[in-house]
Coordinates of N, CA and C in Angstrom, one line a residue:
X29 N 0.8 -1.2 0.0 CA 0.0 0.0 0.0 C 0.9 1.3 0.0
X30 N 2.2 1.2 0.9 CA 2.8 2.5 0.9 C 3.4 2.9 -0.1
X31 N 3.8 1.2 -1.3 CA 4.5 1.6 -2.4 C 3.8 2.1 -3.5
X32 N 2.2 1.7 -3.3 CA 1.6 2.6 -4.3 C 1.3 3.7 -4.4
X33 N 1.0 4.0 -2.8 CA 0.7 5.5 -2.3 C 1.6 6.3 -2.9
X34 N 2.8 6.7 -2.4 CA 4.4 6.9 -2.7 C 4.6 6.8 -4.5
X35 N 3.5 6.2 -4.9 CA 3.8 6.0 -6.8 C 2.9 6.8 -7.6
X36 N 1.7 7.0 -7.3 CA 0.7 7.8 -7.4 C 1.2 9.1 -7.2
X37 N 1.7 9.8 -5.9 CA 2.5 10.8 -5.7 C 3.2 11.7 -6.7
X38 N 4.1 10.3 -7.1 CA 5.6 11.0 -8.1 C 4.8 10.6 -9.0
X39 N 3.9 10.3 -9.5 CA 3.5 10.3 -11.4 C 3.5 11.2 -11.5
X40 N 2.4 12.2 -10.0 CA 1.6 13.4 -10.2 C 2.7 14.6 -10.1
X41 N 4.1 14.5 -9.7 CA 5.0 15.5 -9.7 C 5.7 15.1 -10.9
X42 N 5.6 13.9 -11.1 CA 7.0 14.2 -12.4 C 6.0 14.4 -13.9
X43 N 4.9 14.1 -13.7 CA 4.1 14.4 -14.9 C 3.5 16.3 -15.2
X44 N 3.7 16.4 -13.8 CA 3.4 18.3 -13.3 C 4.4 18.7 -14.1
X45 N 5.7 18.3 -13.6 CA 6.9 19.3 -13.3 C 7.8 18.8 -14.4
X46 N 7.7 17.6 -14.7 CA 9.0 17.5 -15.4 C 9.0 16.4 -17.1
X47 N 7.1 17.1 -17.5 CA 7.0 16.5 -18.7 C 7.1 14.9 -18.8
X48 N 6.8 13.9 -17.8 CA 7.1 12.9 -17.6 C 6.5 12.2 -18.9
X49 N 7.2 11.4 -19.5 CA 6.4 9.8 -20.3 C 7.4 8.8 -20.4
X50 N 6.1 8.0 -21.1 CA 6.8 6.6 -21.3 C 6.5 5.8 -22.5
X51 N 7.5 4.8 -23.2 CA 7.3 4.5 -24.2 C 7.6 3.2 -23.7
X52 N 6.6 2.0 -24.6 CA 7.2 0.5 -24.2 C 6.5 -0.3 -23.6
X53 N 5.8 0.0 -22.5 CA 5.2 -0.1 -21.6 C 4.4 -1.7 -22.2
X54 N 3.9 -2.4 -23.2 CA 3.5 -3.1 -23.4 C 4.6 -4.2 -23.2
X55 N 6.0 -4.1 -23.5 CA 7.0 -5.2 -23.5 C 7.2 -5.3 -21.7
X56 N 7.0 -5.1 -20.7 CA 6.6 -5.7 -19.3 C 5.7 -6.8 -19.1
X57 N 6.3 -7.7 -18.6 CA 5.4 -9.2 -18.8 C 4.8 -8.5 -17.5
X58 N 3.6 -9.1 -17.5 CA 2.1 -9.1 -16.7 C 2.3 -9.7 -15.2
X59 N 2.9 -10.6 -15.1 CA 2.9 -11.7 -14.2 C 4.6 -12.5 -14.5
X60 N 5.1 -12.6 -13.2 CA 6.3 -13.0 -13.1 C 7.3 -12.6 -13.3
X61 N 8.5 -13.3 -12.1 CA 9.8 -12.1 -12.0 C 10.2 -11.7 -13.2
X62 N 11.2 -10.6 -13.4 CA 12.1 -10.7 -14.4 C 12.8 -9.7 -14.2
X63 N 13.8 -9.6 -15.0 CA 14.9 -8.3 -14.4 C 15.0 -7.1 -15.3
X64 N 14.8 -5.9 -14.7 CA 14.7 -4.6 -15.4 C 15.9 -4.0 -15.3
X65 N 16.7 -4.3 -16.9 CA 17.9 -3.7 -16.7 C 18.1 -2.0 -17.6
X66 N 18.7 -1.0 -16.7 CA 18.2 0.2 -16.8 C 20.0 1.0 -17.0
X67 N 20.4 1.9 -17.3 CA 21.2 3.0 -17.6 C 21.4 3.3 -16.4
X68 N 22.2 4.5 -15.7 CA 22.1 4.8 -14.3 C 22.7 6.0 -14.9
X69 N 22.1 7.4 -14.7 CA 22.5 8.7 -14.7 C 22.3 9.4 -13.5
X70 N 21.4 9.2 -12.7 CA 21.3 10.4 -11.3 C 20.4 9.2 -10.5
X71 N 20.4 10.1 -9.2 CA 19.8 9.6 -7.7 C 18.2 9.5 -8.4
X72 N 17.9 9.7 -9.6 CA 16.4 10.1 -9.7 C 16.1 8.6 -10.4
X73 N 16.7 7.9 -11.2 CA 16.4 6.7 -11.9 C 15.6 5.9 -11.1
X74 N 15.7 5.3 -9.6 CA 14.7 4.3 -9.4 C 13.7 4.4 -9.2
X75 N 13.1 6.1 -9.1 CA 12.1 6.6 -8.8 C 11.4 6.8 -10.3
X76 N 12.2 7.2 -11.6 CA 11.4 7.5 -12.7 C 11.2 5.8 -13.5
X77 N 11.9 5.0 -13.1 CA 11.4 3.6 -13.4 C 10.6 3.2 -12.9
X78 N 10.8 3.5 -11.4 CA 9.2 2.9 -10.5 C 7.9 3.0 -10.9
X79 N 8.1 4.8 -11.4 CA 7.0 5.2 -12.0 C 6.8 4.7 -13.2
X80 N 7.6 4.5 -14.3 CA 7.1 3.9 -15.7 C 6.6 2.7 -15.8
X81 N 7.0 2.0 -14.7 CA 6.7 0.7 -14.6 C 5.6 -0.2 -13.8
X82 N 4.5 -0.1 -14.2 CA 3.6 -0.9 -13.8 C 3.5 -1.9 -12.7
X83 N 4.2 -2.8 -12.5 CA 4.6 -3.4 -11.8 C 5.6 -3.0 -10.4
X84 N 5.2 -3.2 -8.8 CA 6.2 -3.0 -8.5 C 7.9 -3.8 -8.5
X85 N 8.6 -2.2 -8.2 CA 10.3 -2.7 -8.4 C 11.0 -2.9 -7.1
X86 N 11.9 -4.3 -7.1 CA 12.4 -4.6 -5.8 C 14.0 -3.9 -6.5
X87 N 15.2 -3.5 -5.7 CA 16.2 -3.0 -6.4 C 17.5 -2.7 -4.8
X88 N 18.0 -3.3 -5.6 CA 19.8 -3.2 -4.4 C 20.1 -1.4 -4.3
X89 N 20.5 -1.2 -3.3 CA 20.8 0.0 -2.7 C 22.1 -0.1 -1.9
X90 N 23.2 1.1 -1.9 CA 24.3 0.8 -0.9 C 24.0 0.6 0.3
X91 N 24.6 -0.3 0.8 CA 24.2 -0.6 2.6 C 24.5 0.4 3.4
X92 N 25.1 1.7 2.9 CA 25.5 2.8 3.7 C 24.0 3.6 4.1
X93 N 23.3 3.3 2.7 CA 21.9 3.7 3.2 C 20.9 3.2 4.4
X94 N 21.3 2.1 5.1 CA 20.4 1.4 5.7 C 21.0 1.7 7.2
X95 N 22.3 2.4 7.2 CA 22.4 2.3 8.7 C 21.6 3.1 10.0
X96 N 21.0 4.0 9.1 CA 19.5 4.4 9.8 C 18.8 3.7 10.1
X97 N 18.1 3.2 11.0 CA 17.0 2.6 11.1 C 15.7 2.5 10.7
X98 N 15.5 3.6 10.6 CA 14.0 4.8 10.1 C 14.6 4.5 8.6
X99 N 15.2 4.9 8.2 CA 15.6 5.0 6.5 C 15.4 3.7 6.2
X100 N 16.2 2.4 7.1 CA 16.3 1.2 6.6 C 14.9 1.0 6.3
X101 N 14.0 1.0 7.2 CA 12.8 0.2 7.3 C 12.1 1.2 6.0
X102 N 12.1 2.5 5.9 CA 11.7 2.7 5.0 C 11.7 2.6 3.5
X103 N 13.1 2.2 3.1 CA 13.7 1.6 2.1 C 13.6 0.2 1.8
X104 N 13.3 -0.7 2.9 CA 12.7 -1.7 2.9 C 10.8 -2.3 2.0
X105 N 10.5 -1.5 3.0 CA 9.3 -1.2 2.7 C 9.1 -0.5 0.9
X106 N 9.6 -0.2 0.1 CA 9.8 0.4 -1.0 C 10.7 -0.9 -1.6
X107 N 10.9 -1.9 -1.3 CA 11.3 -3.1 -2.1 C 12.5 -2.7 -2.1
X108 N 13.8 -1.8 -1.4 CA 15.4 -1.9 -1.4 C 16.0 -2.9 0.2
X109 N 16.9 -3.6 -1.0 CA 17.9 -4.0 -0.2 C 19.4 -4.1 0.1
X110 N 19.8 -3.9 0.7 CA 21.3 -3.4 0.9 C 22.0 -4.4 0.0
X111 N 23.5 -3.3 -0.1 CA 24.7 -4.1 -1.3 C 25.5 -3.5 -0.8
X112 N 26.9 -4.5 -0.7 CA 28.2 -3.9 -0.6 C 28.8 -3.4 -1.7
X113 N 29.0 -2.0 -2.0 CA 29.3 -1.6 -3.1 C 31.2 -1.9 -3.7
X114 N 31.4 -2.3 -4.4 CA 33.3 -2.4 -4.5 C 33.0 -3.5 -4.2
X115 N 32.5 -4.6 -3.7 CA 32.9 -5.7 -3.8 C 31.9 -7.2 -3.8
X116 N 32.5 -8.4 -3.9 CA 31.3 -9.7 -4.0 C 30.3 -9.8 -2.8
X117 N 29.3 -9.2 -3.0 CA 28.4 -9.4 -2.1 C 27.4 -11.0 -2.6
X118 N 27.7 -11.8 -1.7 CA 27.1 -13.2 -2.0 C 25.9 -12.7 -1.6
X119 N 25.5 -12.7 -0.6 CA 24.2 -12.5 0.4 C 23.3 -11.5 -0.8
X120 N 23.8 -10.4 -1.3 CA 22.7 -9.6 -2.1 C 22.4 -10.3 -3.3
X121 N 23.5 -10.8 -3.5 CA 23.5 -12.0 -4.7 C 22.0 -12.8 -4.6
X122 N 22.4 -13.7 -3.3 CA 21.3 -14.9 -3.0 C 19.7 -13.7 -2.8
X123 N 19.9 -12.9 -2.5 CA 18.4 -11.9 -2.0 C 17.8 -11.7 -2.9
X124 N 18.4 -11.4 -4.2 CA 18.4 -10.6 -5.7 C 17.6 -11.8 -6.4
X125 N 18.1 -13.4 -6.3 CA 17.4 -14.1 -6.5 C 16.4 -14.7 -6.3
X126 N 16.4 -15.2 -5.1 CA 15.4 -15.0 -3.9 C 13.8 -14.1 -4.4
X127 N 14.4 -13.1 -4.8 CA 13.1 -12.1 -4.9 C 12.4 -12.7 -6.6
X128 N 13.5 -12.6 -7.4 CA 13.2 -13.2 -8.7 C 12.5 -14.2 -8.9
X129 N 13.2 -15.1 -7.9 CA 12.4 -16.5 -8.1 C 10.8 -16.6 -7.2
X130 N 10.6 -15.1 -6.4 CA 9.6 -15.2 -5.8 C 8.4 -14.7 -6.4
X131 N 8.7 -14.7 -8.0 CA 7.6 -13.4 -8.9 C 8.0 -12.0 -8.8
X132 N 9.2 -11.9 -8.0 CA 9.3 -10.4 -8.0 C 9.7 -9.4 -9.4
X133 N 9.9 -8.2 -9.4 CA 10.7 -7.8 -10.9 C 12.2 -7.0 -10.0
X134 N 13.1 -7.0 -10.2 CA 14.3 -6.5 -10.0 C 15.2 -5.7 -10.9
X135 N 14.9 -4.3 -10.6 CA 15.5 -3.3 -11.3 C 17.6 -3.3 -10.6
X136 N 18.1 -3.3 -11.9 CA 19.8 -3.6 -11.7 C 19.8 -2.4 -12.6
X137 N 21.0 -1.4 -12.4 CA 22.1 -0.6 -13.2 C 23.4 -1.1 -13.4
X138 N 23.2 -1.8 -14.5 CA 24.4 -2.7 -15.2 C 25.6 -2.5 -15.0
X139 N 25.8 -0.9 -15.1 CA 26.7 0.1 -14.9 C 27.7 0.3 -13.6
X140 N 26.5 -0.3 -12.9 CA 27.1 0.1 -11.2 C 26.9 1.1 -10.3
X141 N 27.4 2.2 -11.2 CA 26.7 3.7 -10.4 C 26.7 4.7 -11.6
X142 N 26.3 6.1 -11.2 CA 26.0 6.7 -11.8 C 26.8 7.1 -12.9
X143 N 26.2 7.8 -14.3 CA 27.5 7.5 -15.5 C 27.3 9.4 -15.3
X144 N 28.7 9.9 -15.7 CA 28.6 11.5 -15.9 C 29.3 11.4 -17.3
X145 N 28.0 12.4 -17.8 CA 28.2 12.7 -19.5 C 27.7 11.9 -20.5
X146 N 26.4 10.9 -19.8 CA 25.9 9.9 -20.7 C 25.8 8.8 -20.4
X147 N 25.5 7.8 -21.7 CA 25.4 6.4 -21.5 C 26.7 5.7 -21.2
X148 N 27.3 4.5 -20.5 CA 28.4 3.8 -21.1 C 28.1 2.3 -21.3
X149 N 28.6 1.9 -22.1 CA 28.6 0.6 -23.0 C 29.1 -0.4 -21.7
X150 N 29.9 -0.4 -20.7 CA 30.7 -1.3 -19.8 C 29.6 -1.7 -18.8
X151 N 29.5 -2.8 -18.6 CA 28.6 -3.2 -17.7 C 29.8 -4.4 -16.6
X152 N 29.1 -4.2 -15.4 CA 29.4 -5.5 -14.7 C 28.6 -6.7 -14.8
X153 N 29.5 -7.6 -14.2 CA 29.1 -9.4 -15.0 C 28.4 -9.8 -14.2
X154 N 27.9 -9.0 -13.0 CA 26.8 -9.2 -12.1 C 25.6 -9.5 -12.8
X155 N 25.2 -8.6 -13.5 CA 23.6 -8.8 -14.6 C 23.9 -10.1 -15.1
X156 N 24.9 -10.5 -15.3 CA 24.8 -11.6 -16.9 C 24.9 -12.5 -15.5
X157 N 25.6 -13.0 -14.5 CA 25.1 -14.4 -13.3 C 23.8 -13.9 -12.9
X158 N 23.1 -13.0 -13.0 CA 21.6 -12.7 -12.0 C 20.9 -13.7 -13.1
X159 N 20.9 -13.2 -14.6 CA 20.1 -13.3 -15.8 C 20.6 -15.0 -16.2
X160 N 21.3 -15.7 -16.1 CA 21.8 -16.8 -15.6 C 20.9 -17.7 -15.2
X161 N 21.4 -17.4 -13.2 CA 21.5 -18.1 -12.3 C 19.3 -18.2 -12.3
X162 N 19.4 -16.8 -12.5 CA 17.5 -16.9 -12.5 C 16.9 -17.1 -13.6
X163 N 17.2 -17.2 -14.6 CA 16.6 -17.8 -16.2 C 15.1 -17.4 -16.1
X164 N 15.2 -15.8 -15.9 CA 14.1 -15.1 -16.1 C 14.1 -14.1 -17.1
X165 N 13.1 -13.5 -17.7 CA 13.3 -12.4 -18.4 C 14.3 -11.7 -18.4
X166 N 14.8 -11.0 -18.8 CA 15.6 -9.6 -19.1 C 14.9 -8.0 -19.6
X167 N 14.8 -7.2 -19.7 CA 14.0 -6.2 -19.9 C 14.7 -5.0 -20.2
X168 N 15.1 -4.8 -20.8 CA 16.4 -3.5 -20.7 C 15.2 -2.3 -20.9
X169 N 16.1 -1.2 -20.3 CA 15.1 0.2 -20.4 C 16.1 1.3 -20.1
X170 N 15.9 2.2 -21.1 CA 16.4 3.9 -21.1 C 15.9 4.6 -20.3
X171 N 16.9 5.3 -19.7 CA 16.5 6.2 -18.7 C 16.5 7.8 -19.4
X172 N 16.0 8.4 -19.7 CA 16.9 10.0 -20.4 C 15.9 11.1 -19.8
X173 N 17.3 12.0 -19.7 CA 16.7 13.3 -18.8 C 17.0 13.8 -17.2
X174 N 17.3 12.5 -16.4 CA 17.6 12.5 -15.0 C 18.7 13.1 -14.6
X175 N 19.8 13.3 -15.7 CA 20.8 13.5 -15.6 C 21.0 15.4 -15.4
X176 N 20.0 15.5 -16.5 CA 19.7 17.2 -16.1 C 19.0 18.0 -15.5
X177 N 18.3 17.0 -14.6 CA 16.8 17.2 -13.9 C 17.6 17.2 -12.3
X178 N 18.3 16.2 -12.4 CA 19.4 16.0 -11.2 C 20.9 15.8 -11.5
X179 N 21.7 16.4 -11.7 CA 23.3 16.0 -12.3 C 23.6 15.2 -11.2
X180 N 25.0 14.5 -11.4 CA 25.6 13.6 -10.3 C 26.5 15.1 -9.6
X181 N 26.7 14.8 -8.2 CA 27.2 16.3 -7.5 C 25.9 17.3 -7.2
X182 N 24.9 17.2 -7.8 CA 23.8 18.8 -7.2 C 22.9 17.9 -6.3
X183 N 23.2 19.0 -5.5 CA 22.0 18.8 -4.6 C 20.6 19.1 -4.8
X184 N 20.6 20.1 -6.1 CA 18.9 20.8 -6.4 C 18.9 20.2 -7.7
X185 N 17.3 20.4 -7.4 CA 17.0 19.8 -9.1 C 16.4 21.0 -9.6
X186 N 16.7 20.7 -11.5 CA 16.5 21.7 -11.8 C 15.2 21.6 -13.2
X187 N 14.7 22.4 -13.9 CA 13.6 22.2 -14.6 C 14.2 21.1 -15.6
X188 N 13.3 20.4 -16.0 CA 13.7 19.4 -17.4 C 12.5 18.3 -17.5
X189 N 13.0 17.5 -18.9 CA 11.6 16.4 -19.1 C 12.7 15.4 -19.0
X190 N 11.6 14.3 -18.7 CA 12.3 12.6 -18.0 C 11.2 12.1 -19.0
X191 N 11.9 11.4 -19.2 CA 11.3 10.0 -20.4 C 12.0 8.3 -20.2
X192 N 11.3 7.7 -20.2 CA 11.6 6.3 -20.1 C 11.1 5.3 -20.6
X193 N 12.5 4.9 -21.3 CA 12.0 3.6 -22.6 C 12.0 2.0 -22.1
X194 N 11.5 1.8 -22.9 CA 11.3 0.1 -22.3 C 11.5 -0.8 -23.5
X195 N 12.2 -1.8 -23.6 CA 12.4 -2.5 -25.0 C 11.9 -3.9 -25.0
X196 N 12.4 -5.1 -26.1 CA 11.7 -6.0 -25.9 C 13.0 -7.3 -24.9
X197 N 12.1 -7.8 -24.6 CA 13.1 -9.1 -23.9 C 14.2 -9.5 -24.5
X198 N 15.3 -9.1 -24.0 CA 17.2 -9.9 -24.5 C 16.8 -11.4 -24.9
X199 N 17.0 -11.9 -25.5 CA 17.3 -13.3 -25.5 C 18.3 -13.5 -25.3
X200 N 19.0 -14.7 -24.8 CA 20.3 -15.2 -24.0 C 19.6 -16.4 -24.1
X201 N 21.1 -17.0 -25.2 CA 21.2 -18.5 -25.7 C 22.0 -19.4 -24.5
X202 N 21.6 -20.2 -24.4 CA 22.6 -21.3 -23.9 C 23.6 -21.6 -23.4
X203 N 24.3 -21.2 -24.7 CA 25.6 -21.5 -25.1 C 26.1 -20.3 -24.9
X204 N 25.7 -19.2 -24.1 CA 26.2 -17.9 -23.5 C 26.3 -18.0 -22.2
X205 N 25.9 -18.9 -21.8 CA 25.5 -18.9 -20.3 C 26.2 -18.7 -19.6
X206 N 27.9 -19.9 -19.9 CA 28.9 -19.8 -19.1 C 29.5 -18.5 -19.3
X207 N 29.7 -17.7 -19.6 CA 30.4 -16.6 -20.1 C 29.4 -15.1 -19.6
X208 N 29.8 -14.7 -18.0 CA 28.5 -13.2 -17.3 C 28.6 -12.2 -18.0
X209 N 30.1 -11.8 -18.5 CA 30.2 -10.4 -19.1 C 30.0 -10.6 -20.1
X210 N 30.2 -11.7 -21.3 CA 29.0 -11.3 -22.6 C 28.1 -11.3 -22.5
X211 N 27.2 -11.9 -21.5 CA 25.9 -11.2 -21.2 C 25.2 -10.1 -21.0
X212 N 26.3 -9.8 -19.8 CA 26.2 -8.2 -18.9 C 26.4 -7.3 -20.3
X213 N 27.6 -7.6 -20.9 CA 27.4 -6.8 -22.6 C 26.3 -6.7 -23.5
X214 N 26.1 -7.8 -23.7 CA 24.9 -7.9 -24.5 C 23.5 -7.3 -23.8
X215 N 23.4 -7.2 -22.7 CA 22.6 -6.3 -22.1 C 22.7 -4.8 -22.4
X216 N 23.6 -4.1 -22.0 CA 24.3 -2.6 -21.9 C 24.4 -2.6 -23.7
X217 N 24.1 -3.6 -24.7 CA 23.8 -3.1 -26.2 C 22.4 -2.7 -26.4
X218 N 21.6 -3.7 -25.6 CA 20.4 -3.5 -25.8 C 19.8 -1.8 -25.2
X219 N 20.4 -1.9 -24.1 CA 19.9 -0.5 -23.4 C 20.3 0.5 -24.5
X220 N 21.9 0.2 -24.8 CA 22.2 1.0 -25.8 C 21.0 1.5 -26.9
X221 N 20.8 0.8 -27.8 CA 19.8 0.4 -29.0 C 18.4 1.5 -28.2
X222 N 18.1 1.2 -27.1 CA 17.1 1.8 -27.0 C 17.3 4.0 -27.0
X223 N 18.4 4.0 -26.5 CA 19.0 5.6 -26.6 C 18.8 5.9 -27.9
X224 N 18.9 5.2 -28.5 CA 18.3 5.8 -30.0 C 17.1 6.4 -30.8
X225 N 16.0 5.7 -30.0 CA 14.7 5.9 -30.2 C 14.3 7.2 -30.0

């Protein structure tokens, strides 16, 4: 309830204030996990996905965020769970799947953190073992606009429009399986491909 509450909210401000849309919207499977892999430009992406996206989004956050209590539970409650950033976090690993295999959808930035000055093509091999290990969908989606609505470094936001693309399901053969980073690649082309539109 709090996450819809909380979603309804930001449609109503980012569609006020910041020319909000979305394209795509039909390539989100209806029912059943799958992984929404997204661009990372600013603090604002999980919020303008959340919004594009029909479905609620479960999504890893740095563990520095949770050592509040009040924050934790509230970040909780909004489907985040802690990650050790810089290094193998097994445990977010197992959580990440855990949620996937529970019908969940799991929003990942391939990227890792935020990109300044655009898209980048380099992904971590985290996406390609998630997309793997859970042999669920894939979903790649464009983020554009967050970056000037919110730069990486400002504290204030400033006027702009946010738009958010959604594309069709990666396929990932078999015979890719063994191999995370040409996956995690072959994802971060797809997102790519969609910056185009």
């Amino acid at each position: 309830m709090l996450y819809s509450f909380f979603r309804l909210i930001l449609i109503l401000l980012l569609k006020s204030f910041f020319r909000f849309d979305v394209e795509g919207r039909e390539f989100i499977p209806k029912k059943g996990g799958f992984i929404l892999a997204s661009n990372h430009l600013s603090y604002l992406d999980p919020i303008a996905a959340g919004v594009a996206c029909p479905r609620k989004l479960n999504f890893m956050a740095k563990d520095s965020l949770f050592y509040n209590p009040f924050l934790a539970r509230f970040f909780h409650v909004l489907g985040a769970f802690p990650v050790k950033r810089n290094s193998i976090d097994t445990s977010a690993m197992k959580e990440a799947i855990a949620r996937l295999n529970n019908g969940k959808v799991l929003l990942i930035f391939p990227e890792g953190s935020r990109q300044v000055g655009g898209f980048s093509a380099t992904a971590r091999r985290g996406i390609g073992f998630l997309a793997v290990k859970s042999n669920l969908p894939v979903i790649p989606a464009f983020i554009k606009g967050t970056d000037s609505v919110l730069p990486k470094g400002s504290k204030f936001i400033r006027p702009g429009a946010i738009k958010v693309y959604f594309g069709r399901e990666i396929s990932i053969e078999r015979s890719e399986s063994h191999n995370y980073q040409a996956i995690a690649d072959k994802i971060m082309r797809s997102i790519g491909h969609l910056a185009c539109s």
